[in-house]
CSV table of C-alpha atoms in Angstrom, one decimal:
chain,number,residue,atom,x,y,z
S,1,UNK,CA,11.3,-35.1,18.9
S,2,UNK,CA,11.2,-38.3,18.1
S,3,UNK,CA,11.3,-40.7,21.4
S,4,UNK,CA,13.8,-43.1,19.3
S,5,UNK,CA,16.1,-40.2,19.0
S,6,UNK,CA,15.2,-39.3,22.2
S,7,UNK,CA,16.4,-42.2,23.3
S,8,UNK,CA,19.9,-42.3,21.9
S,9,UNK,CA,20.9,-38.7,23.5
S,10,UNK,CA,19.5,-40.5,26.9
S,11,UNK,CA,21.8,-43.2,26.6
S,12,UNK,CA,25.2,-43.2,28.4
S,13,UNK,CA,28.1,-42.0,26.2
S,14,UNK,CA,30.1,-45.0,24.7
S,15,UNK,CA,33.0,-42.4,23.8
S,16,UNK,CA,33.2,-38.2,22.6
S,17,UNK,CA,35.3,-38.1,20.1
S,18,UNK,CA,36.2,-34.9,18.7
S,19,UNK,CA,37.9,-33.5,15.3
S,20,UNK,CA,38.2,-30.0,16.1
S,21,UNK,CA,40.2,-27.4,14.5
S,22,UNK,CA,41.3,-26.5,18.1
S,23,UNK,CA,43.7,-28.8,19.2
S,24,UNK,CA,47.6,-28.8,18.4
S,25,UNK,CA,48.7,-30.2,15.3
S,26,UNK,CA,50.3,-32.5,13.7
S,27,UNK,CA,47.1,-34.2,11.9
S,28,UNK,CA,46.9,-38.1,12.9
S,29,UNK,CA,46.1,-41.1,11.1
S,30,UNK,CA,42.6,-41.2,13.1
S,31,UNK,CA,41.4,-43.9,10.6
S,32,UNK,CA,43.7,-46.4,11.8
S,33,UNK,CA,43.2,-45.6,15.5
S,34,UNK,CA,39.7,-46.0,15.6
S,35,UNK,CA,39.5,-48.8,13.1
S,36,UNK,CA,41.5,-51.1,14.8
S,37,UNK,CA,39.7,-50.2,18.5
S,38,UNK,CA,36.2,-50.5,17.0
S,39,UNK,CA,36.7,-53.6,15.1
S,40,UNK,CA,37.9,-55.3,17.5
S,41,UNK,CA,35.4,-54.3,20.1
S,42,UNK,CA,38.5,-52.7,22.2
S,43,UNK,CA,37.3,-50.2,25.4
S,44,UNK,CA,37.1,-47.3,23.3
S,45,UNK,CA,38.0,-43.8,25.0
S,46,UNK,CA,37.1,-40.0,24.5
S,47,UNK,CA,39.6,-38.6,21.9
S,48,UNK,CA,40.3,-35.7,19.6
S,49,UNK,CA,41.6,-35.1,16.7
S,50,UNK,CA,42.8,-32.2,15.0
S,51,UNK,CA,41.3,-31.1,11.5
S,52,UNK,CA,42.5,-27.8,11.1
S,53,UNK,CA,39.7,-25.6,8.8
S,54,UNK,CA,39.1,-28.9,7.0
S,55,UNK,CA,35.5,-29.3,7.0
S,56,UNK,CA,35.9,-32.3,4.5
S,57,UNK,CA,38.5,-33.8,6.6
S,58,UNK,CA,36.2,-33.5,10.0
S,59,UNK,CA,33.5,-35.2,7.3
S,60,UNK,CA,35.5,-38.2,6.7
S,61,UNK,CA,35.8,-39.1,10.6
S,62,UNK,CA,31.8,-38.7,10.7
S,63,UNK,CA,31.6,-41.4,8.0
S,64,UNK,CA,34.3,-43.5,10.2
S,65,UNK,CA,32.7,-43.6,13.0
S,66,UNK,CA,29.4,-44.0,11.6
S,67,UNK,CA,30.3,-47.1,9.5
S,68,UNK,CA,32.4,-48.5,12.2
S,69,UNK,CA,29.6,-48.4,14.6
S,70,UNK,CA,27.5,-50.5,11.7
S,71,UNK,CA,30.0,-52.8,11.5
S,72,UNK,CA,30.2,-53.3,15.2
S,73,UNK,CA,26.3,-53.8,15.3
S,74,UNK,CA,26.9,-56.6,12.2
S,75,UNK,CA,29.6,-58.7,13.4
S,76,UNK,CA,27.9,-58.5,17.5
S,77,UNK,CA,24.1,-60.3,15.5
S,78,UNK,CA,26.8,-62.5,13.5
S,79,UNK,CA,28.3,-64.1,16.2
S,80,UNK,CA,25.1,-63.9,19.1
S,81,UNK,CA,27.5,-62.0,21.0
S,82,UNK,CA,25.9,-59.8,23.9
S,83,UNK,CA,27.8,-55.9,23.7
S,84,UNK,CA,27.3,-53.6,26.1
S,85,UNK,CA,28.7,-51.1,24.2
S,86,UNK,CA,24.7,-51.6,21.9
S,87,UNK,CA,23.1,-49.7,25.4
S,88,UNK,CA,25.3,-46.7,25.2
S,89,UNK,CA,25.5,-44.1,22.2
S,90,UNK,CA,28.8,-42.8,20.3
S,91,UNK,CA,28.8,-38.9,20.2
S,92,UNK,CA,31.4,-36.5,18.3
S,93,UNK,CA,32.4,-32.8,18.4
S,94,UNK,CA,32.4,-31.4,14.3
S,95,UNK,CA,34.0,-28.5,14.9
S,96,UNK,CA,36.0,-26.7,11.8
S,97,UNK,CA,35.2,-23.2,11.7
S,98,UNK,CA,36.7,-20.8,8.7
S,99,UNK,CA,35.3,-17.5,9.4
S,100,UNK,CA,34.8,-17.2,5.6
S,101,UNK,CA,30.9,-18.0,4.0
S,102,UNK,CA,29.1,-16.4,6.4
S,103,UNK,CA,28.2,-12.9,7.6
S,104,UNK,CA,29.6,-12.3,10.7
S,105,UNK,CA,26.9,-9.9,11.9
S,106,UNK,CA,24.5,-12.7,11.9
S,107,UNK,CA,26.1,-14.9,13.5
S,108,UNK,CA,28.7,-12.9,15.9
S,109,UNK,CA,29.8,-15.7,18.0
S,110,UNK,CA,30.1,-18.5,15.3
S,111,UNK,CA,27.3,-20.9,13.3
S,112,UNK,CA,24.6,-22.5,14.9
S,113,UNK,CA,25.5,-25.8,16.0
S,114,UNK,CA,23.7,-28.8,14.4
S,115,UNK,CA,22.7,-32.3,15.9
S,116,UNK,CA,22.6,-35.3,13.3
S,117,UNK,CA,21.6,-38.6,14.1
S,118,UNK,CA,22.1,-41.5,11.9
S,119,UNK,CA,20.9,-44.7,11.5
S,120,UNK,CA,23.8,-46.9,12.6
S,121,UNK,CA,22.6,-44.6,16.0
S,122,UNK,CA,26.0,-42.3,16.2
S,123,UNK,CA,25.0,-38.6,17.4
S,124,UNK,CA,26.9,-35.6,16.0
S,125,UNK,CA,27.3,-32.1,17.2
S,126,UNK,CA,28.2,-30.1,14.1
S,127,UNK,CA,29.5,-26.6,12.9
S,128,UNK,CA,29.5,-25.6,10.1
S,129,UNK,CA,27.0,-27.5,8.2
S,130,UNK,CA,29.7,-28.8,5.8
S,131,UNK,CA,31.0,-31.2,8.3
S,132,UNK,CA,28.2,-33.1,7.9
S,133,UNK,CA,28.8,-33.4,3.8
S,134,UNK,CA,29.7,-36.7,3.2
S,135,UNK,CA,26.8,-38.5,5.7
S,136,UNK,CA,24.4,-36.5,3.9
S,137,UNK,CA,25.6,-37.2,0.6
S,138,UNK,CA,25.4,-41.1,1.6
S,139,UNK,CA,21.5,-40.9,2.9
S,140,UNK,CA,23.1,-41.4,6.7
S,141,UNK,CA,21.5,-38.9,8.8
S,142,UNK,CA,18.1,-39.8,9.5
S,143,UNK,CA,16.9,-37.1,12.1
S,144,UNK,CA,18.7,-32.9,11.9
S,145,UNK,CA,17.8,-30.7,14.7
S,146,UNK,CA,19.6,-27.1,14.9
S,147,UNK,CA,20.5,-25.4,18.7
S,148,UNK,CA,21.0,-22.0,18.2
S,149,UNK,CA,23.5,-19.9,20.1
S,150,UNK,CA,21.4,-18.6,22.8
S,151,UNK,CA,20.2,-21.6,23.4
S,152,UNK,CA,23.5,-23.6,23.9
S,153,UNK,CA,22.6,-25.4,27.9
S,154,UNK,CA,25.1,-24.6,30.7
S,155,UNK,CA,27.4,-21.8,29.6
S,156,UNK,CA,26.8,-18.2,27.7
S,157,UNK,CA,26.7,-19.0,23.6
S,158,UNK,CA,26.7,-15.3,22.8
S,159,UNK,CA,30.5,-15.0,25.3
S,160,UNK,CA,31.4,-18.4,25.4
S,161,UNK,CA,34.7,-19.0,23.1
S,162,UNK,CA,35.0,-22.4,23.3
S,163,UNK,CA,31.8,-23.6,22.7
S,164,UNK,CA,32.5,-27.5,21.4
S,165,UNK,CA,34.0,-28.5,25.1
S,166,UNK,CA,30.4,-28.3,26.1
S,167,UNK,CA,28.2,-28.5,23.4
S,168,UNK,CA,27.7,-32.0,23.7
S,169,UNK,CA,26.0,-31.6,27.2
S,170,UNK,CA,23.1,-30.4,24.9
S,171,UNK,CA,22.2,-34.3,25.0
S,172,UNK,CA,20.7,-33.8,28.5
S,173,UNK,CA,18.6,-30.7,26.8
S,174,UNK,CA,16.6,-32.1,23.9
S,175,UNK,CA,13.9,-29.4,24.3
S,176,UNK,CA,17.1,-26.8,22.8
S,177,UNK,CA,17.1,-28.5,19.7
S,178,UNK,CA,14.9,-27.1,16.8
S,179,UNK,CA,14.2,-30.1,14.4
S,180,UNK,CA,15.1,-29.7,11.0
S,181,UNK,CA,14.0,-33.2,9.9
S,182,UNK,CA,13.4,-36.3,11.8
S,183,UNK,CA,12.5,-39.6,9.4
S,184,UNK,CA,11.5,-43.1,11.1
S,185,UNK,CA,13.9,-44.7,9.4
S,186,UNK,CA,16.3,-44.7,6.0
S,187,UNK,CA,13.8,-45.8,3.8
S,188,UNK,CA,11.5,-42.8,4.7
S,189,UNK,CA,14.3,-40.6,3.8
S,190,UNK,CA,15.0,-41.9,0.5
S,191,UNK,CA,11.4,-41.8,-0.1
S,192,UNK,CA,11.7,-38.5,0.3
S,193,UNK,CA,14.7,-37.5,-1.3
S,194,UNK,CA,13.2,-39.4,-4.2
S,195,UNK,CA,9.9,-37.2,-4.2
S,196,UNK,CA,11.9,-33.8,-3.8
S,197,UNK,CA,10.8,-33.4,0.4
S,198,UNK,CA,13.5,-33.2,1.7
S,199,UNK,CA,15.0,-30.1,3.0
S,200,UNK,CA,18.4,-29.7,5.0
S,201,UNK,CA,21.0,-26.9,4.8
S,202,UNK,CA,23.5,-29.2,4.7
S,203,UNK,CA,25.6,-29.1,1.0
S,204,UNK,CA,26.1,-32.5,-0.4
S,205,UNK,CA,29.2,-33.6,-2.2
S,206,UNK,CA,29.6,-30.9,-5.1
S,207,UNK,CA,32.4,-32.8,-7.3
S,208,UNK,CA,32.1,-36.1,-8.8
S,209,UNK,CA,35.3,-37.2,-7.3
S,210,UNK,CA,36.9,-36.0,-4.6
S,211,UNK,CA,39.9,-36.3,-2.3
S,212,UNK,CA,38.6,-37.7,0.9
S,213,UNK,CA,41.4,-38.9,3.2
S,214,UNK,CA,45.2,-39.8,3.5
S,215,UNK,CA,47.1,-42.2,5.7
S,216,UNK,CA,50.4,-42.3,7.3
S,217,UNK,CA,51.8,-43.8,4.3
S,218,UNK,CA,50.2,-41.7,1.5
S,219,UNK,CA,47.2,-43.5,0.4
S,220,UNK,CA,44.7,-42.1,-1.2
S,221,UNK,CA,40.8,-42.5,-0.4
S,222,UNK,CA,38.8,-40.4,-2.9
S,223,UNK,CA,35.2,-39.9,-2.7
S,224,UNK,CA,33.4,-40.9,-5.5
S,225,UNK,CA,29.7,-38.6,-5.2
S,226,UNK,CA,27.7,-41.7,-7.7
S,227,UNK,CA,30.4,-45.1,-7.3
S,228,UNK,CA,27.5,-47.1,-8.9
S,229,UNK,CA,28.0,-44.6,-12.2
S,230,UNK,CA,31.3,-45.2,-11.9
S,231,UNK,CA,31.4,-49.0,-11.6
S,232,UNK,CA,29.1,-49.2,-14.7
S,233,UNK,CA,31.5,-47.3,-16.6
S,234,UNK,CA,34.7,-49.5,-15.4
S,235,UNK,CA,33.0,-52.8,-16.5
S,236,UNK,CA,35.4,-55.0,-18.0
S,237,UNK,CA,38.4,-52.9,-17.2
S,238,UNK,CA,39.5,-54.6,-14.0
S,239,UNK,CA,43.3,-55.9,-14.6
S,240,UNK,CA,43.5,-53.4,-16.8
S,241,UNK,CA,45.1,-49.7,-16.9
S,242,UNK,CA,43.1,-46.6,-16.8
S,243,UNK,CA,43.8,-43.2,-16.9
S,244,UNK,CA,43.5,-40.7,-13.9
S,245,UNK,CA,43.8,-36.6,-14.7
S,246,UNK,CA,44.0,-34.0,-12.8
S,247,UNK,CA,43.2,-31.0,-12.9
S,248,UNK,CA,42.7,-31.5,-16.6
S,249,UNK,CA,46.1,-31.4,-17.7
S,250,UNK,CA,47.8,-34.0,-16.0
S,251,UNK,CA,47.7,-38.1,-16.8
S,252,UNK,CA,48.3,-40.7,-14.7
S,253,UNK,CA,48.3,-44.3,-15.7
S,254,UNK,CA,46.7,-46.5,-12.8
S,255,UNK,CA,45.7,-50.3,-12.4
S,256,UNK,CA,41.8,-51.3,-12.3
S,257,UNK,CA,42.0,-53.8,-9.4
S,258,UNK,CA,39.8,-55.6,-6.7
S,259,UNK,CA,42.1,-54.8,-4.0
S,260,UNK,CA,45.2,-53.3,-3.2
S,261,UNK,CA,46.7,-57.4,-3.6
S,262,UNK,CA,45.9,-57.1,-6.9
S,263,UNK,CA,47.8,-54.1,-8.0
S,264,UNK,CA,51.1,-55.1,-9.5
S,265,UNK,CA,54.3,-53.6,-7.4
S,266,UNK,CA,55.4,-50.1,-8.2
S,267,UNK,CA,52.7,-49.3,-10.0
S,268,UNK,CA,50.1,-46.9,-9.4
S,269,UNK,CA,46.2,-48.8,-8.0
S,270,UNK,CA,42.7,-47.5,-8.1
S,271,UNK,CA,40.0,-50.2,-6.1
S,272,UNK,CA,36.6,-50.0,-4.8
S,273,UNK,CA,36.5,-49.9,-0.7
S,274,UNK,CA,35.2,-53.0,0.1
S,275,UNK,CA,32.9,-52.1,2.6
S,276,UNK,CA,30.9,-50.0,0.3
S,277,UNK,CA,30.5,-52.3,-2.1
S,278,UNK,CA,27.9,-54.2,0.3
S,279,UNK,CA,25.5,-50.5,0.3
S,280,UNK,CA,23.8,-50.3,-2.5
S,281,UNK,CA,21.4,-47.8,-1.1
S,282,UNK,CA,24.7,-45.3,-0.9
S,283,UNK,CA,25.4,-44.8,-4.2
S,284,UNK,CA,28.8,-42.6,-2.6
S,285,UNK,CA,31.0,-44.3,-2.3
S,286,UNK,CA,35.1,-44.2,-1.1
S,287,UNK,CA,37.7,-45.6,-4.0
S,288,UNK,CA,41.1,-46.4,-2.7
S,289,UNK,CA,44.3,-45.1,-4.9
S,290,UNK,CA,47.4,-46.4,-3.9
S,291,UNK,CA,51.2,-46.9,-5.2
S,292,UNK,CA,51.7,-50.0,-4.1
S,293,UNK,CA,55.7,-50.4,-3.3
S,294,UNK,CA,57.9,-52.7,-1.1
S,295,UNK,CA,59.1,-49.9,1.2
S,296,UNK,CA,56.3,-47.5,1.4
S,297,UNK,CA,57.7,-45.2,3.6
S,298,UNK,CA,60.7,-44.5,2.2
S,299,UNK,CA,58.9,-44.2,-1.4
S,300,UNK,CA,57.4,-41.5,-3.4
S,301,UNK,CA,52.9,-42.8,-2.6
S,302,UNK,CA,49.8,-41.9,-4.2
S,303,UNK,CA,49.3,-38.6,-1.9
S,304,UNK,CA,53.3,-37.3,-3.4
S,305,UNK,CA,51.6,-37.9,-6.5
S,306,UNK,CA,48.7,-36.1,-6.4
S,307,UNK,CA,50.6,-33.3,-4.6
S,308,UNK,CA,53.1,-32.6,-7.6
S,309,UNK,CA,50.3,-32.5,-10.6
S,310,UNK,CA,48.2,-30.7,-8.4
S,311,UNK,CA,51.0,-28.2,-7.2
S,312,UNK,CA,50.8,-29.4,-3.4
S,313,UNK,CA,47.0,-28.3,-3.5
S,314,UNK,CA,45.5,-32.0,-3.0
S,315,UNK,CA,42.5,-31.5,-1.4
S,316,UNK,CA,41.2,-29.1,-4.6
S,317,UNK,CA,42.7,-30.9,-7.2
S,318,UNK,CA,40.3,-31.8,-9.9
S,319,UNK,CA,40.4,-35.4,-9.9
S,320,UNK,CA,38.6,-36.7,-13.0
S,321,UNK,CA,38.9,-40.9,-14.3
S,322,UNK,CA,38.4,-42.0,-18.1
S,323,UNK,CA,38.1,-45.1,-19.3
């Protein structure tokens, strides 16, 4: 391993933060809890978060926190300001587990877990490998190790049930981890990517768009797999209306804006997130669509939307934008 990496799993824990499909439901707006304590370099605390089977949804909170943490790191070389918080490492607990795409007899006791590191320096403990999706898709994780079962420290992984309320004390025992890759730094692994090196078992995003997230008041983010393909092919629509389909069959008339200021009230909004705009090296990239309203909560949103041409089933619609 790596001694950078080692480095990060020897540094105190800034926070675990877990999205697990193991704690109760309901599902919470996560994205506005740890937004709002990370930006503002609030004393962030463990947490957890329930996911359900929602590998994609566990995804999203990696990307949070990972960009988050970036952001942090920015804004603290902006303004010369000393955080103590650069001396410790983030960690989270992926953990959504449908027993489904996998053969049970190899793998009695669940999947292996998996241990990403990325460059904005956030450690992951992950199962299955889908959970870590979106990072890969956006070039994030720059060294993947793998800790099989029987090698999980301080507890049985062939008996143990529970396995990600200890996993993460696998930091203290680099020598479990198997690497899978390690790269220096992003550049290396886009230099490989580019030259066909680079090996991981982790799937990448499949669709070209993609529902990603929704928040407490029923926007929208979508994951857009190339947003640089798709901001080429909106040029010179902005202001203007476009057409979203789903699932083929169903049209939606929506507002090309810059942000959601710009979309006219009561109409339906699609926008670039603005904090991927400044990644180039991405190419993924989350769009924002939004019905933008006076009284949002007492108002059919963008997620009612979607839910009634997709007939409820959001998260597979077939999301599909022509201009």
């Amino acid at each position: 391993m790596l001694s950078l990496y080692k480095d990060i799993l020897a540094q105190e824990a800034q926070a675990i933060i877990h999205f697990s499909d193991v704690f109760s439901a309901p599902e919470i707006d996560f994205d506005a809890e740890l937004t709002a304590s990370i930006r503002n370099f609030g004393v962030l605390s463990d947490k957890t978060y329930f996911v359900g089977g929602n590998a994609r949804l566990a995804g999203y909170g990696a990307v949070l926190l990972n960009d988050l943490m970036f952001e942090r790191k920015r804004v603290s070389e902006k303004i010369d300001l000393f955080d103590s918080y650069s001396k410790t490492t983030l960690f989270s607990i992926l953990n959504s587990l449908p027993r489904e795409g996998y053969e049970s007899k190899d793998f009695p006791n669940g999947r292996d877990f998996l241990v990403a590191i990325t460059q904005s320096g956030v450690c992951f403990f992950a199962t299955p490998p889908a959970t870590l999706s979106a990072l890969e898709t956006r070039n994030e994780i720059v060294a993947l190790y793998r800790i099989e079962n029987k090698n999980i420290p301080f507890t049985d992984g062939f008996k143990e049930q529970f396995r990600s309320s200890i996993i993460a004390l696998s930091r203290f025992s680099p020598d479990v981890m198997e690497i899978v890759y390690e790269y220096e730094n992003r550049e290396d692994l886009l230099e490989a990517k580019k030259q066909g090196n680079h090996i991981t078992p982790i799937p990448t995003q499949e669709q070209e768009i993609e529902f990603a997230f929704a928040d407490r008041f029923g926007n929208v983010r979508l994951s857009v797999r190339d947003g640089e393909e798709l901001r080429r092919c909106l040029e010179g629509k902005k202001g203007k209306e476009i057409t979203l389909r789903i699932n083929e069959k169903e049209t939606l008339s929506v507002f090309y804006g810059e942000a959601f200021s710009h979309i006219p009230i009561g109409s339906l909004g699609l926008y670039e997130n603005s904090a991927d705009v400044l990644d180039p090296q991405r190419r993924a990239s989350y769009w924002e669509f939004i019905k933008r309203s006076n009284h949002c909560l007492d108002d059919s949103m963008a997620l009612d939307i979607i839910k009634e041409k997709s007939g409820e089933d959001a998260w597979n619609a077939k999301i599909e934008i022509e201009v």
